[in-house]
Tab-separated table of C-alpha atoms in Angstrom:
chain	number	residue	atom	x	y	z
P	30	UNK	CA	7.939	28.958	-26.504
P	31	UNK	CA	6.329	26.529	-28.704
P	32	UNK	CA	9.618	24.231	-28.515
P	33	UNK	CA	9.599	25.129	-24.930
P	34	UNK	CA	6.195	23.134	-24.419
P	35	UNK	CA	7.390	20.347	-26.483
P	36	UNK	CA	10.331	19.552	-24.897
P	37	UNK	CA	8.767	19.735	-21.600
P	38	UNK	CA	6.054	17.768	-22.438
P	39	UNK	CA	8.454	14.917	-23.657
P	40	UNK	CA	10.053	15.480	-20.811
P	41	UNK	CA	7.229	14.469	-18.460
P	42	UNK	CA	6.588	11.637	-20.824
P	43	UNK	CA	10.156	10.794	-19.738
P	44	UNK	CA	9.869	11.057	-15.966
P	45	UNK	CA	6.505	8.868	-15.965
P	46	UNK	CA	8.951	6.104	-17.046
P	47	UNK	CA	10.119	6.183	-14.357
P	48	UNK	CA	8.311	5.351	-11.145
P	49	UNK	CA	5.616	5.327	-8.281
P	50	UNK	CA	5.708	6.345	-4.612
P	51	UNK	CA	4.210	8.833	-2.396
P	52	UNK	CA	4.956	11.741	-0.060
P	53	UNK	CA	3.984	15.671	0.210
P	54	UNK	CA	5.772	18.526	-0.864
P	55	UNK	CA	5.492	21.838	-3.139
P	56	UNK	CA	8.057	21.865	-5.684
P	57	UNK	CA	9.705	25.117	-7.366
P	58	UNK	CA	12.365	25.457	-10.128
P	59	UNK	CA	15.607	26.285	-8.112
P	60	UNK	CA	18.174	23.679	-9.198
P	61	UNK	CA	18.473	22.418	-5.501
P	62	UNK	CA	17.820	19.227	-4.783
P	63	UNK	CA	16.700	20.288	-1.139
P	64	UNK	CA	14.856	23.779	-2.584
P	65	UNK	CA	11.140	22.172	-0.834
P	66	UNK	CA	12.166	20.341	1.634
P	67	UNK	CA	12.319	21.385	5.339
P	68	UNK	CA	15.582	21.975	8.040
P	69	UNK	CA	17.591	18.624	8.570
P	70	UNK	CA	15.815	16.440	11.617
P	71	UNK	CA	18.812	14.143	12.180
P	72	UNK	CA	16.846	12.859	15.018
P	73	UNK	CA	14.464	11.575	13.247
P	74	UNK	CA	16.615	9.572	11.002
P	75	UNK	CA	15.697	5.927	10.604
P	76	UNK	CA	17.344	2.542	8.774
P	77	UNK	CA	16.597	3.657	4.841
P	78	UNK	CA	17.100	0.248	3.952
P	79	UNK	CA	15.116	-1.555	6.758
P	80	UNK	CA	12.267	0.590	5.616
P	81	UNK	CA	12.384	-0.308	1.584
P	82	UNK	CA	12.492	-4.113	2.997
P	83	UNK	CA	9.848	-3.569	5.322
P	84	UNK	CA	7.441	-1.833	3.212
P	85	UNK	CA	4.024	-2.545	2.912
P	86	UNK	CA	2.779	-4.796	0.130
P	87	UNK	CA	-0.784	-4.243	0.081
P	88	UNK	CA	-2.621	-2.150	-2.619
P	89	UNK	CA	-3.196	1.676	-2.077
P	90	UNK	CA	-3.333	4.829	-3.582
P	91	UNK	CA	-2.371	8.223	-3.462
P	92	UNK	CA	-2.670	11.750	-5.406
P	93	UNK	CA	0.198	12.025	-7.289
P	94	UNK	CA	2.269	15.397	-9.164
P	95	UNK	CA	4.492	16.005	-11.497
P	96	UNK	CA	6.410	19.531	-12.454
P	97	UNK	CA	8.433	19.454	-15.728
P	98	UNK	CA	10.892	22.537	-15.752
P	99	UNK	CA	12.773	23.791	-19.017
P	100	UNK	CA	15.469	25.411	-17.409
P	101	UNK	CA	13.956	27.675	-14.401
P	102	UNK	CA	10.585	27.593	-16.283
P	103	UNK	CA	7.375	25.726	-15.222
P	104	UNK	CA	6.431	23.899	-18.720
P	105	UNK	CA	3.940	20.823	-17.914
P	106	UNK	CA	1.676	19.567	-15.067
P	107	UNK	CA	0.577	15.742	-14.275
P	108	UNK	CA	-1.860	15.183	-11.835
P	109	UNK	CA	-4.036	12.923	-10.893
P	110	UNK	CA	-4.963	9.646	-8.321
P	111	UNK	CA	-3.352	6.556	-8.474
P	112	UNK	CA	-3.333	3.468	-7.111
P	113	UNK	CA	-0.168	1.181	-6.508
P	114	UNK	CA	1.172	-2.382	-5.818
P	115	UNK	CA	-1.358	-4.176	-8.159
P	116	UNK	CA	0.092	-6.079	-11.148
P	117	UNK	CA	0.021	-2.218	-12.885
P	118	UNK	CA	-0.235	1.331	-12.041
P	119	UNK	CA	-4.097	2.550	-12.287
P	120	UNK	CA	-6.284	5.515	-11.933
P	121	UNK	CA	-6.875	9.017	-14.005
P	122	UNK	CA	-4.191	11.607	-14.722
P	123	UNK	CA	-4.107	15.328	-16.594
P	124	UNK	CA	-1.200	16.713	-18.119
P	125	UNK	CA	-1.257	20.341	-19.524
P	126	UNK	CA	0.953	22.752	-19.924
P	127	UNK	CA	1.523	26.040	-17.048
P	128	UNK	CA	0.899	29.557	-17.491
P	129	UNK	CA	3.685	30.108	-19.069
P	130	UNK	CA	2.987	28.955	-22.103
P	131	UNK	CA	1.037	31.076	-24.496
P	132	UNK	CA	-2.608	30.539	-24.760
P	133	UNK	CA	-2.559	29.554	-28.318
P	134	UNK	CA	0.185	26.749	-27.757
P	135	UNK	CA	-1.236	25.451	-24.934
P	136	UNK	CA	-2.380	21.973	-24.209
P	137	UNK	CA	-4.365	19.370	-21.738
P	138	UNK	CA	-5.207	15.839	-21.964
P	139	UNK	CA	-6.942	13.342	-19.657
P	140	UNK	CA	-5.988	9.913	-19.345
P	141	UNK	CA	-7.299	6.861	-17.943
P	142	UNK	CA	-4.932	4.066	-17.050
P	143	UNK	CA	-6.228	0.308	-16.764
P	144	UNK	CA	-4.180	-2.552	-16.352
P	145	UNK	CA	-4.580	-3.613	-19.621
P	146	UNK	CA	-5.443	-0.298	-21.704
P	147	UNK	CA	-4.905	3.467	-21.747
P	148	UNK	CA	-7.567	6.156	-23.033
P	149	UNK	CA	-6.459	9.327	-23.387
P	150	UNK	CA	-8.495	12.590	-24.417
P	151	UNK	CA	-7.516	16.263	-25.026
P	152	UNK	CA	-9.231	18.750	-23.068
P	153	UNK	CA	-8.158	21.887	-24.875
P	154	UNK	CA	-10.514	25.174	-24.621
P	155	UNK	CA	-12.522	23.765	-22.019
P	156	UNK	CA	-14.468	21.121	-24.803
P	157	UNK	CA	-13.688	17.456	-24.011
P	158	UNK	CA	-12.416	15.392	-26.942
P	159	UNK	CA	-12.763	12.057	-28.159
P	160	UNK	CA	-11.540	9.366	-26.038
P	161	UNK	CA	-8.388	6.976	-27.843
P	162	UNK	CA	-7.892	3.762	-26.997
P	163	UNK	CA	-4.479	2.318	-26.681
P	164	UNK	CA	-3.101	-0.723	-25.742
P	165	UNK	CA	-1.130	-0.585	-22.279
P	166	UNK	CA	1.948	-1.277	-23.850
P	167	UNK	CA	1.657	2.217	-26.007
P	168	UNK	CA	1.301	4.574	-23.261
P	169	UNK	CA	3.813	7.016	-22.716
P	170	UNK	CA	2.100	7.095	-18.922
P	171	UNK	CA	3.162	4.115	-18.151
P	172	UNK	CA	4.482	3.689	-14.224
P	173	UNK	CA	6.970	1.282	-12.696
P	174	UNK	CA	8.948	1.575	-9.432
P	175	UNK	CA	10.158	4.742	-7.801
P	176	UNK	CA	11.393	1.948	-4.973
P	177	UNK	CA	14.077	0.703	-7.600
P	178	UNK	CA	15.153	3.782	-7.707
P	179	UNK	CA	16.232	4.313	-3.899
P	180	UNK	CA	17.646	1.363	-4.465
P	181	UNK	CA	20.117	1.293	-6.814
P	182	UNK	CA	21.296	4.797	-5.311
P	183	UNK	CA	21.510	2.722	-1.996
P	184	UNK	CA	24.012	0.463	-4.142
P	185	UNK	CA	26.125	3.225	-5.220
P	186	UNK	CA	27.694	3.641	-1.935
P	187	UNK	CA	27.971	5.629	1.190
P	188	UNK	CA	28.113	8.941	-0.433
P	189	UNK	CA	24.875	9.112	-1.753
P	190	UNK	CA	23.028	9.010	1.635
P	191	UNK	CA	22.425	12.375	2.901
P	192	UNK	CA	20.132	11.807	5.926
P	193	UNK	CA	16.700	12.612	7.200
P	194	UNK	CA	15.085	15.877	6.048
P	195	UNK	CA	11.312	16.587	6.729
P	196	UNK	CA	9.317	15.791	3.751
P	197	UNK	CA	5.774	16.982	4.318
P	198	UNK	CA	6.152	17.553	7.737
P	199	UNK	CA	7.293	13.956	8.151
P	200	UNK	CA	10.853	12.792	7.981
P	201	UNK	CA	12.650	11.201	5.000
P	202	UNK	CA	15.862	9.622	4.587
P	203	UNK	CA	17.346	11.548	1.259
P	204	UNK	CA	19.339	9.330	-1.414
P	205	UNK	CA	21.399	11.497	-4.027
P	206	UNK	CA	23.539	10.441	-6.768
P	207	UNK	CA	23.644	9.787	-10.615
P	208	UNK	CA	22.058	6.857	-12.556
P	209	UNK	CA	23.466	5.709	-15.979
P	210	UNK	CA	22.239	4.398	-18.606
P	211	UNK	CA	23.233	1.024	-18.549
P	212	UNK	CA	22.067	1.184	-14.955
P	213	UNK	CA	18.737	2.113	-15.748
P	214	UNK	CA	18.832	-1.636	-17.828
P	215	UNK	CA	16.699	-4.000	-15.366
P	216	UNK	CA	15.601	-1.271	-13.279
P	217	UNK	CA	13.850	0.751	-16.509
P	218	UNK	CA	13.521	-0.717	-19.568
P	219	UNK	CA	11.178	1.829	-20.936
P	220	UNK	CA	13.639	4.651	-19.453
P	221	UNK	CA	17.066	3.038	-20.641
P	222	UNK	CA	15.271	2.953	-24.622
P	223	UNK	CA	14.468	6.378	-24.111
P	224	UNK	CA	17.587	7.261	-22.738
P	225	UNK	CA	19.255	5.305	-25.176
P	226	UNK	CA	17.275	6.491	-28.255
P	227	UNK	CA	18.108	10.118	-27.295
P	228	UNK	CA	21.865	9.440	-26.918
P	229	UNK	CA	21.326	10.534	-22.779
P	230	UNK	CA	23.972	9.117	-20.945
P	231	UNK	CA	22.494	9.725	-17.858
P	232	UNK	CA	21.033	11.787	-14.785
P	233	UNK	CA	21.277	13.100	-11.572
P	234	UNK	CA	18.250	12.236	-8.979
P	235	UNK	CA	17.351	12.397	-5.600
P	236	UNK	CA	14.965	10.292	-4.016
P	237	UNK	CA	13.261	10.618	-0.155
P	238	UNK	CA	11.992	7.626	1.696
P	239	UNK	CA	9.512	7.640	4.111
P	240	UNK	CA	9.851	5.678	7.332
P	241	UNK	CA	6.764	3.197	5.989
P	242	UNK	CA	9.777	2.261	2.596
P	243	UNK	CA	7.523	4.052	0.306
P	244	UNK	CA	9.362	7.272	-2.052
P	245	UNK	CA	7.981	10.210	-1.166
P	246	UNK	CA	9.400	13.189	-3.342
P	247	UNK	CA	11.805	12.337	-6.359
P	248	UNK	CA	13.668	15.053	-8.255
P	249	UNK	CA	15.252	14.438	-11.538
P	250	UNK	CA	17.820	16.411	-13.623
P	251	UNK	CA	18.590	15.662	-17.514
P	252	UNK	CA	18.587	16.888	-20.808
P	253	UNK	CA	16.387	16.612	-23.480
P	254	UNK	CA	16.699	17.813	-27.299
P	255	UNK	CA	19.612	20.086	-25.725
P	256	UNK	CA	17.293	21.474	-23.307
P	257	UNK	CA	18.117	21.274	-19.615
P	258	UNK	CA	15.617	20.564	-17.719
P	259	UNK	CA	14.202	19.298	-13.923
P	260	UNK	CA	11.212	17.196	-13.025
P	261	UNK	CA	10.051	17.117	-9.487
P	262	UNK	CA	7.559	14.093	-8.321
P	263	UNK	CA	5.705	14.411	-5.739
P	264	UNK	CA	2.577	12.357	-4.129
P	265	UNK	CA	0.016	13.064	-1.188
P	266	UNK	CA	-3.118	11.658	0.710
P	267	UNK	CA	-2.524	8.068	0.682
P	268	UNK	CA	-5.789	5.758	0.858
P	269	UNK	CA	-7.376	3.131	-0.445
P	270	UNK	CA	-7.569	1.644	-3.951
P	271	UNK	CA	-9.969	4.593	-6.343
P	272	UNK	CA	-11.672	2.324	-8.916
P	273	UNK	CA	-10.963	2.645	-12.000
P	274	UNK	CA	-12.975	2.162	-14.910
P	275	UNK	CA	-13.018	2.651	-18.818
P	276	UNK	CA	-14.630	5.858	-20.526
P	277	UNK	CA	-18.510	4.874	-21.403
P	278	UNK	CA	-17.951	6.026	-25.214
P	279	UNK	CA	-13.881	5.571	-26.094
P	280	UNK	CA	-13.014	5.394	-29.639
């Protein structure tokens, strides 16, 4: 189990490599890409790429979530408030590892992302740690653009479009297909070294787009250290920009 947690957790390192958006949904560790989402609303459906075009540029932010699955088995938890469409990614995230982990492997950390710097702390057994400083750069939380993502699915072809489901109780237009590698170039840097570095050739995603261009719910397949595994992104209760401000003690 201890291997279990550690793969996961690198996994979620992985996935917040790649991307920001927003949307609503529960997730659960079925392999289908449509386990959470509601019945088809083909009447709903809209112009996908209008809508990425269109989208607005201003700043805002929105709670976000991320499930890490080691085969069928809930391994980490990020969540936290973000905001978006600033010249970085900012606001305070947790990651710690699910239930079914055993108590004496588990973990949690906080983090608090700036433009310019990360702090991080470990919250295991309930006592707060030390807060680390780290240079932006360094962060394995680092956040770029779930947008790119939809994308360069969108530039795959026909195929990959699979209409409007209800995401949320709103519809989204689903994208499906895979991304490799070498795709992942100008799109993710920080992804493609990963990828690269760990000899993963590439993965299969999904991504939903909301009818305001923003990506609601992205699901991610891949393997990591032989270990199958499935993230599921998911963000709710957009707003304004949170502020977002550096610990009062870090180290």
């Amino acid at each position: 189990m201890r291997q279990l947690a550690t793969t996961a957790a690198g996994i979620a390192a992985a996935v917040l490599l790649s991307g920001c958006g927003t949307g609503e949904t529960d997730a659960a560790p079925a392999p289908s890409p449509t386990a959470k989402t509601e019945a088809s609303a083909p009447e709903s459906a809209f112009e996908v790429e209008a809508a990425l075009r269109n989208a607005d540029p201003a700043r805002y932010s929105a709670e976000i979530r991320t499930e890490t699955y080691t085969g069928s088995i809930l391994g980490v938890v990020m969540s936290g408030r973000m905001n978006f469409n600033g010249p970085a990614p900012t606001g305070r995230l947790t990651l710690k590892t699910s239930d079914s982990v055993p108590e004496n492997q588990a973990f949690s950390t906080e983090t608090i992302l700036l433009e310019d710097a990360t702090y991080t702390r470990t919250l295991d057994g309930g006592a707060a740690g030390k807060w680390q400083l780290r240079g932006r750069d360094s962060s394995a939380a680092g956040l770029t653009d779930y947008g790119a993502y939809a994308q360069l699915l969108l530039d795959l072809g026909p195929e990959v479009r699979k209409g409007t489901e209800k995401v949320g109780g709103a519809p989204a237009y689903r994208l499906s297909g895979n991304v490799t590698q070498d795709q992942l170039r100008t799109v993710d840097p920080r992804l493609y070294d990963r990828m690269h570095a760990t000899g993963t050739k590439d993965f299969a995603c999904d991504v939903w787009v909301d009818e305001s261009g923003r990506v609601v719910r992205f699901e991610q397949w891949l393997e990591m250290a032989g270990k199958a595994a499935r993230n599921v992104v998911t963000f709710k209760n957009f707003g304004a920009p949170v502020p977002v401000s550096a610990p009062s003690a870090p180290e």
